[in-house]
Amino acid sequence: MSIFSSDKLKGKKIAIVATDGFEQVELTEPKSYLEGEGAEVEVISLKSGSIKGWDKTDWGDKVDVDKVISEARVADYDALVLPGGQINPDKLRVEQDVVNFVGEFMRSGKVVAAICHGPWTLIETGLVHGKRMTSFPSIKTDLKNAGAQWEDSEVVVDKGLITSRNPDDIPAFNKKIVEEILEGAHAPRS
């Protein structure tokens, strides 16, 4: 453990669901931050091996996949993180295994955190109606059409549902994930 890390989240396990085209810093920075707080973090994807990030304007680095979505169980995790990027959530939201996993997380009351275009996958669950949320501005209308109450803030929390707009919001996003996990489970969302 370095002088910059802690064990606040020791014993906690966090799932990051992503596929090729995730916005690189929206996966790597939360993953590193949460691990630095003592959490075990697993990258879950549609395929085994590795997935490739998108770094602003071109393909970025690969990230190892720990588990495929068909093997993942909500009961094994304390929180879920959904990175954005345009490509990643657009691929995830059409995969029924992903939508089922994310929907079960939403109904569980456990912490769910989505940044940038990540809320696209949340929309597919049918569970964002009435929720206070934010996102990348280009999907604001999608969230509103799904019944969410959209606001332009760096981080918005609604009973353990955490959303942020873009990579500039990552520091506030990361801190809020830790705070919400430490608060514990919320009432199930429906």
mmCIF file of C-alpha atoms in Angstrom:
data_model
loop_
_atom_site.group_PDB
_atom_site.id
_atom_site.type_symbol
_atom_site.label_atom_id
_atom_site.label_comp_id
_atom_site.label_asym_id
_atom_site.label_seq_id
_atom_site.Cartn_x
_atom_site.Cartn_y
_atom_site.Cartn_z
ATOM 1 C CA MET A 1 0.000 0.000 0.000
ATOM 2 C CA SER A 2 1.425 3.403 -0.985
ATOM 3 C CA ILE A 3 1.111 6.603 1.028
ATOM 4 C CA PHE A 4 -1.631 7.628 -1.425
ATOM 5 C CA SER A 5 -3.868 4.637 -0.786
ATOM 6 C CA SER A 6 -6.012 3.336 2.022
ATOM 7 C CA ASP A 7 -8.010 0.300 2.992
ATOM 8 C CA LYS A 8 -11.404 2.075 3.176
ATOM 9 C CA LEU A 9 -12.848 -0.412 0.704
ATOM 10 C CA LYS A 10 -11.008 -3.497 1.929
ATOM 11 C CA GLY A 11 -13.261 -6.529 1.456
ATOM 12 C CA LYS A 12 -15.393 -4.761 -1.172
ATOM 13 C CA LYS A 13 -15.625 -6.077 -4.723
ATOM 14 C CA ILE A 14 -16.504 -3.834 -7.656
ATOM 15 C CA ALA A 15 -17.546 -4.769 -11.184
ATOM 16 C CA ILE A 16 -16.648 -2.607 -14.168
ATOM 17 C CA VAL A 17 -18.652 -3.622 -17.224
ATOM 18 C CA ALA A 18 -17.113 -2.520 -20.526
ATOM 19 C CA THR A 19 -16.184 -3.649 -24.016
ATOM 20 C CA ASP A 20 -14.029 -2.423 -26.895
ATOM 21 C CA GLY A 21 -14.299 1.331 -27.315
ATOM 22 C CA PHE A 22 -14.600 2.340 -23.645
ATOM 23 C CA GLU A 23 -13.282 5.832 -22.949
ATOM 24 C CA GLN A 24 -9.877 4.852 -21.609
ATOM 25 C CA VAL A 25 -9.604 7.177 -18.594
ATOM 26 C CA GLU A 26 -13.203 6.467 -17.576
ATOM 27 C CA LEU A 27 -12.226 2.845 -16.905
ATOM 28 C CA THR A 28 -8.567 3.045 -15.905
ATOM 29 C CA GLU A 29 -8.806 5.978 -13.485
ATOM 30 C CA PRO A 30 -11.797 4.697 -11.451
ATOM 31 C CA LYS A 31 -10.264 1.191 -11.443
ATOM 32 C CA SER A 32 -6.942 2.474 -10.139
ATOM 33 C CA TYR A 33 -8.598 4.788 -7.599
ATOM 34 C CA LEU A 34 -10.884 2.092 -6.205
ATOM 35 C CA GLU A 35 -8.021 -0.408 -5.989
ATOM 36 C CA GLY A 36 -6.018 2.284 -4.177
ATOM 37 C CA GLU A 37 -8.853 2.445 -1.631
ATOM 38 C CA GLY A 38 -8.508 -1.310 -1.047
ATOM 39 C CA ALA A 39 -11.276 -2.682 -3.290
ATOM 40 C CA GLU A 40 -10.976 -5.710 -5.531
ATOM 41 C CA VAL A 41 -12.028 -4.584 -9.013
ATOM 42 C CA GLU A 42 -12.993 -6.924 -11.847
ATOM 43 C CA VAL A 43 -13.404 -5.947 -15.482
ATOM 44 C CA ILE A 44 -16.370 -7.799 -16.971
ATOM 45 C CA SER A 45 -16.935 -7.878 -20.716
ATOM 46 C CA LEU A 46 -18.622 -9.634 -23.606
ATOM 47 C CA LYS A 47 -15.482 -11.645 -24.407
ATOM 48 C CA SER A 48 -12.489 -13.025 -22.560
ATOM 49 C CA GLY A 49 -8.909 -11.853 -23.076
ATOM 50 C CA SER A 50 -8.691 -8.085 -23.320
ATOM 51 C CA ILE A 51 -10.656 -5.082 -24.522
ATOM 52 C CA LYS A 52 -9.292 -1.980 -26.212
ATOM 53 C CA GLY A 53 -9.906 1.543 -24.976
ATOM 54 C CA TRP A 54 -10.592 4.693 -26.922
ATOM 55 C CA ASP A 55 -8.174 7.484 -25.969
ATOM 56 C CA LYS A 56 -9.821 10.803 -26.950
ATOM 57 C CA THR A 57 -9.452 10.544 -30.747
ATOM 58 C CA ASP A 58 -7.974 7.106 -31.473
ATOM 59 C CA TRP A 59 -7.629 3.589 -30.119
ATOM 60 C CA GLY A 60 -5.868 3.406 -26.771
ATOM 61 C CA ASP A 61 -4.522 0.698 -24.496
ATOM 62 C CA LYS A 62 -5.845 -2.781 -23.872
ATOM 63 C CA VAL A 63 -7.254 -3.791 -20.493
ATOM 64 C CA ASP A 64 -7.431 -7.399 -19.326
ATOM 65 C CA VAL A 65 -10.871 -8.907 -18.843
ATOM 66 C CA ASP A 66 -11.385 -10.788 -15.569
ATOM 67 C CA LYS A 67 -14.740 -12.362 -16.364
ATOM 68 C CA VAL A 68 -17.278 -12.584 -19.188
ATOM 69 C CA ILE A 69 -20.756 -11.229 -18.519
ATOM 70 C CA SER A 70 -22.399 -14.657 -18.660
ATOM 71 C CA GLU A 71 -20.279 -15.716 -15.641
ATOM 72 C CA ALA A 72 -20.889 -12.574 -13.555
ATOM 73 C CA ARG A 73 -23.318 -12.591 -10.610
ATOM 74 C CA VAL A 74 -24.609 -9.401 -8.979
ATOM 75 C CA ALA A 75 -24.453 -11.091 -5.559
ATOM 76 C CA ASP A 76 -20.637 -11.211 -5.857
ATOM 77 C CA TYR A 77 -20.225 -7.416 -6.048
ATOM 78 C CA ASP A 78 -20.774 -4.366 -3.871
ATOM 79 C CA ALA A 79 -20.884 -1.837 -6.720
ATOM 80 C CA LEU A 80 -21.007 -1.481 -10.502
ATOM 81 C CA VAL A 81 -19.143 1.052 -12.645
ATOM 82 C CA LEU A 82 -20.121 1.766 -16.263
ATOM 83 C CA PRO A 83 -17.503 3.772 -18.186
ATOM 84 C CA GLY A 84 -18.550 5.761 -21.223
ATOM 85 C CA GLY A 85 -17.149 6.500 -24.614
ATOM 86 C CA GLN A 86 -19.566 6.407 -27.540
ATOM 87 C CA ILE A 87 -18.702 2.932 -28.837
ATOM 88 C CA ASN A 88 -18.658 0.946 -25.567
ATOM 89 C CA PRO A 89 -22.161 1.659 -24.173
ATOM 90 C CA ASP A 90 -23.725 1.487 -27.618
ATOM 91 C CA LYS A 91 -22.408 -2.088 -27.938
ATOM 92 C CA LEU A 92 -23.357 -3.019 -24.355
ATOM 93 C CA ARG A 93 -26.941 -1.759 -24.431
ATOM 94 C CA VAL A 94 -27.944 -4.230 -27.147
ATOM 95 C CA GLU A 95 -26.581 -7.257 -25.239
ATOM 96 C CA GLN A 96 -29.361 -8.824 -23.161
ATOM 97 C CA ASP A 97 -26.931 -10.406 -20.657
ATOM 98 C CA VAL A 98 -25.516 -6.949 -19.940
ATOM 99 C CA VAL A 99 -28.943 -5.311 -19.670
ATOM 100 C CA ASN A 100 -30.098 -8.081 -17.308
ATOM 101 C CA PHE A 101 -26.960 -7.743 -15.126
ATOM 102 C CA VAL A 102 -27.217 -3.948 -14.959
ATOM 103 C CA GLY A 103 -30.971 -4.130 -14.315
ATOM 104 C CA GLU A 104 -30.456 -6.558 -11.451
ATOM 105 C CA PHE A 105 -27.841 -4.177 -10.014
ATOM 106 C CA MET A 106 -30.293 -1.273 -10.289
ATOM 107 C CA ARG A 107 -33.023 -3.253 -8.516
ATOM 108 C CA SER A 108 -30.615 -4.448 -5.790
ATOM 109 C CA GLY A 109 -30.065 -1.020 -4.241
ATOM 110 C CA LYS A 110 -26.293 -1.488 -4.531
ATOM 111 C CA VAL A 111 -24.141 1.362 -5.819
ATOM 112 C CA VAL A 112 -24.311 1.895 -9.590
ATOM 113 C CA ALA A 113 -21.999 4.502 -11.142
ATOM 114 C CA ALA A 114 -22.091 5.559 -14.805
ATOM 115 C CA ILE A 115 -20.115 8.302 -16.533
ATOM 116 C CA CYS A 116 -20.359 10.063 -19.888
ATOM 117 C CA HIS A 117 -22.329 7.818 -22.307
ATOM 118 C CA GLY A 118 -22.476 5.004 -19.690
ATOM 119 C CA PRO A 119 -26.099 5.878 -18.788
ATOM 120 C CA TRP A 120 -27.176 4.599 -22.225
ATOM 121 C CA THR A 121 -26.969 1.095 -20.766
ATOM 122 C CA LEU A 122 -29.010 2.187 -17.727
ATOM 123 C CA ILE A 123 -31.769 3.457 -20.040
ATOM 124 C CA GLU A 124 -32.156 -0.047 -21.494
ATOM 125 C CA THR A 125 -33.046 -1.435 -18.053
ATOM 126 C CA GLY A 126 -36.207 0.674 -17.969
ATOM 127 C CA LEU A 127 -35.287 1.799 -14.445
ATOM 128 C CA VAL A 128 -34.187 5.437 -14.831
ATOM 129 C CA HIS A 129 -37.681 6.980 -14.754
ATOM 130 C CA GLY A 130 -37.843 9.629 -12.037
ATOM 131 C CA LYS A 131 -34.116 9.359 -11.197
ATOM 132 C CA ARG A 132 -31.907 12.455 -10.910
ATOM 133 C CA MET A 133 -29.038 11.943 -13.358
ATOM 134 C CA THR A 134 -26.423 13.602 -15.528
ATOM 135 C CA SER A 135 -24.444 12.441 -18.556
ATOM 136 C CA PHE A 136 -22.502 13.603 -21.569
ATOM 137 C CA PRO A 137 -24.694 16.361 -23.056
ATOM 138 C CA SER A 138 -25.394 14.438 -26.287
ATOM 139 C CA ILE A 139 -27.482 11.817 -24.436
ATOM 140 C CA LYS A 140 -29.378 14.317 -22.277
ATOM 141 C CA THR A 141 -32.481 13.957 -24.478
ATOM 142 C CA ASP A 142 -32.247 10.136 -24.338
ATOM 143 C CA LEU A 143 -32.287 10.253 -20.531
ATOM 144 C CA LYS A 144 -35.143 12.761 -20.435
ATOM 145 C CA ASN A 145 -37.140 10.623 -22.892
ATOM 146 C CA ALA A 146 -36.594 7.654 -20.534
ATOM 147 C CA GLY A 147 -38.071 9.729 -17.701
ATOM 148 C CA ALA A 148 -34.885 10.773 -15.901
ATOM 149 C CA GLN A 149 -34.529 14.232 -14.369
ATOM 150 C CA TRP A 150 -31.344 15.420 -16.109
ATOM 151 C CA GLU A 151 -29.099 18.079 -14.596
ATOM 152 C CA ASP A 152 -25.783 19.595 -15.624
ATOM 153 C CA SER A 153 -23.542 18.836 -12.619
ATOM 154 C CA GLU A 154 -20.166 17.107 -12.280
ATOM 155 C CA VAL A 155 -21.705 14.358 -10.179
ATOM 156 C CA VAL A 156 -25.348 13.568 -9.398
ATOM 157 C CA VAL A 157 -26.412 10.999 -6.798
ATOM 158 C CA ASP A 158 -29.884 9.521 -6.429
ATOM 159 C CA LYS A 159 -30.039 6.804 -3.742
ATOM 160 C CA GLY A 160 -26.720 5.204 -4.693
ATOM 161 C CA LEU A 161 -27.096 5.840 -8.435
ATOM 162 C CA ILE A 162 -24.077 7.987 -9.344
ATOM 163 C CA THR A 163 -23.694 9.718 -12.705
ATOM 164 C CA SER A 164 -21.109 12.133 -14.124
ATOM 165 C CA ARG A 165 -20.688 13.981 -17.409
ATOM 166 C CA ASN A 166 -17.169 13.479 -18.782
ATOM 167 C CA PRO A 167 -13.497 12.765 -17.962
ATOM 168 C CA ASP A 168 -13.100 16.147 -16.238
ATOM 169 C CA ASP A 169 -15.565 14.899 -13.590
ATOM 170 C CA ILE A 170 -13.609 11.718 -12.748
ATOM 171 C CA PRO A 171 -12.118 12.976 -9.436
ATOM 172 C CA ALA A 172 -15.586 13.849 -8.044
ATOM 173 C CA PHE A 173 -17.044 10.652 -9.565
ATOM 174 C CA ASN A 174 -14.386 8.469 -7.888
ATOM 175 C CA LYS A 175 -14.799 10.097 -4.478
ATOM 176 C CA LYS A 176 -18.575 9.761 -4.633
ATOM 177 C CA ILE A 177 -18.328 6.037 -5.488
ATOM 178 C CA VAL A 178 -16.259 5.452 -2.344
ATOM 179 C CA GLU A 179 -18.646 7.529 -0.180
ATOM 180 C CA GLU A 180 -21.713 5.688 -1.450
ATOM 181 C CA ILE A 181 -20.154 2.235 -0.986
ATOM 182 C CA LEU A 182 -19.233 3.151 2.591
ATOM 183 C CA GLU A 183 -22.826 4.295 3.221
ATOM 184 C CA GLY A 184 -24.036 0.801 2.321
ATOM 185 C CA ALA A 185 -26.981 -0.505 0.341
ATOM 186 C CA HIS A 186 -29.944 1.673 -0.483
ATOM 187 C CA ALA A 187 -33.561 0.669 -0.874
ATOM 188 C CA PRO A 188 -34.118 -1.272 -4.097
ATOM 189 C CA ARG A 189 -34.811 0.915 -7.140
ATOM 190 C CA SER A 190 -37.783 0.103 -9.319
#
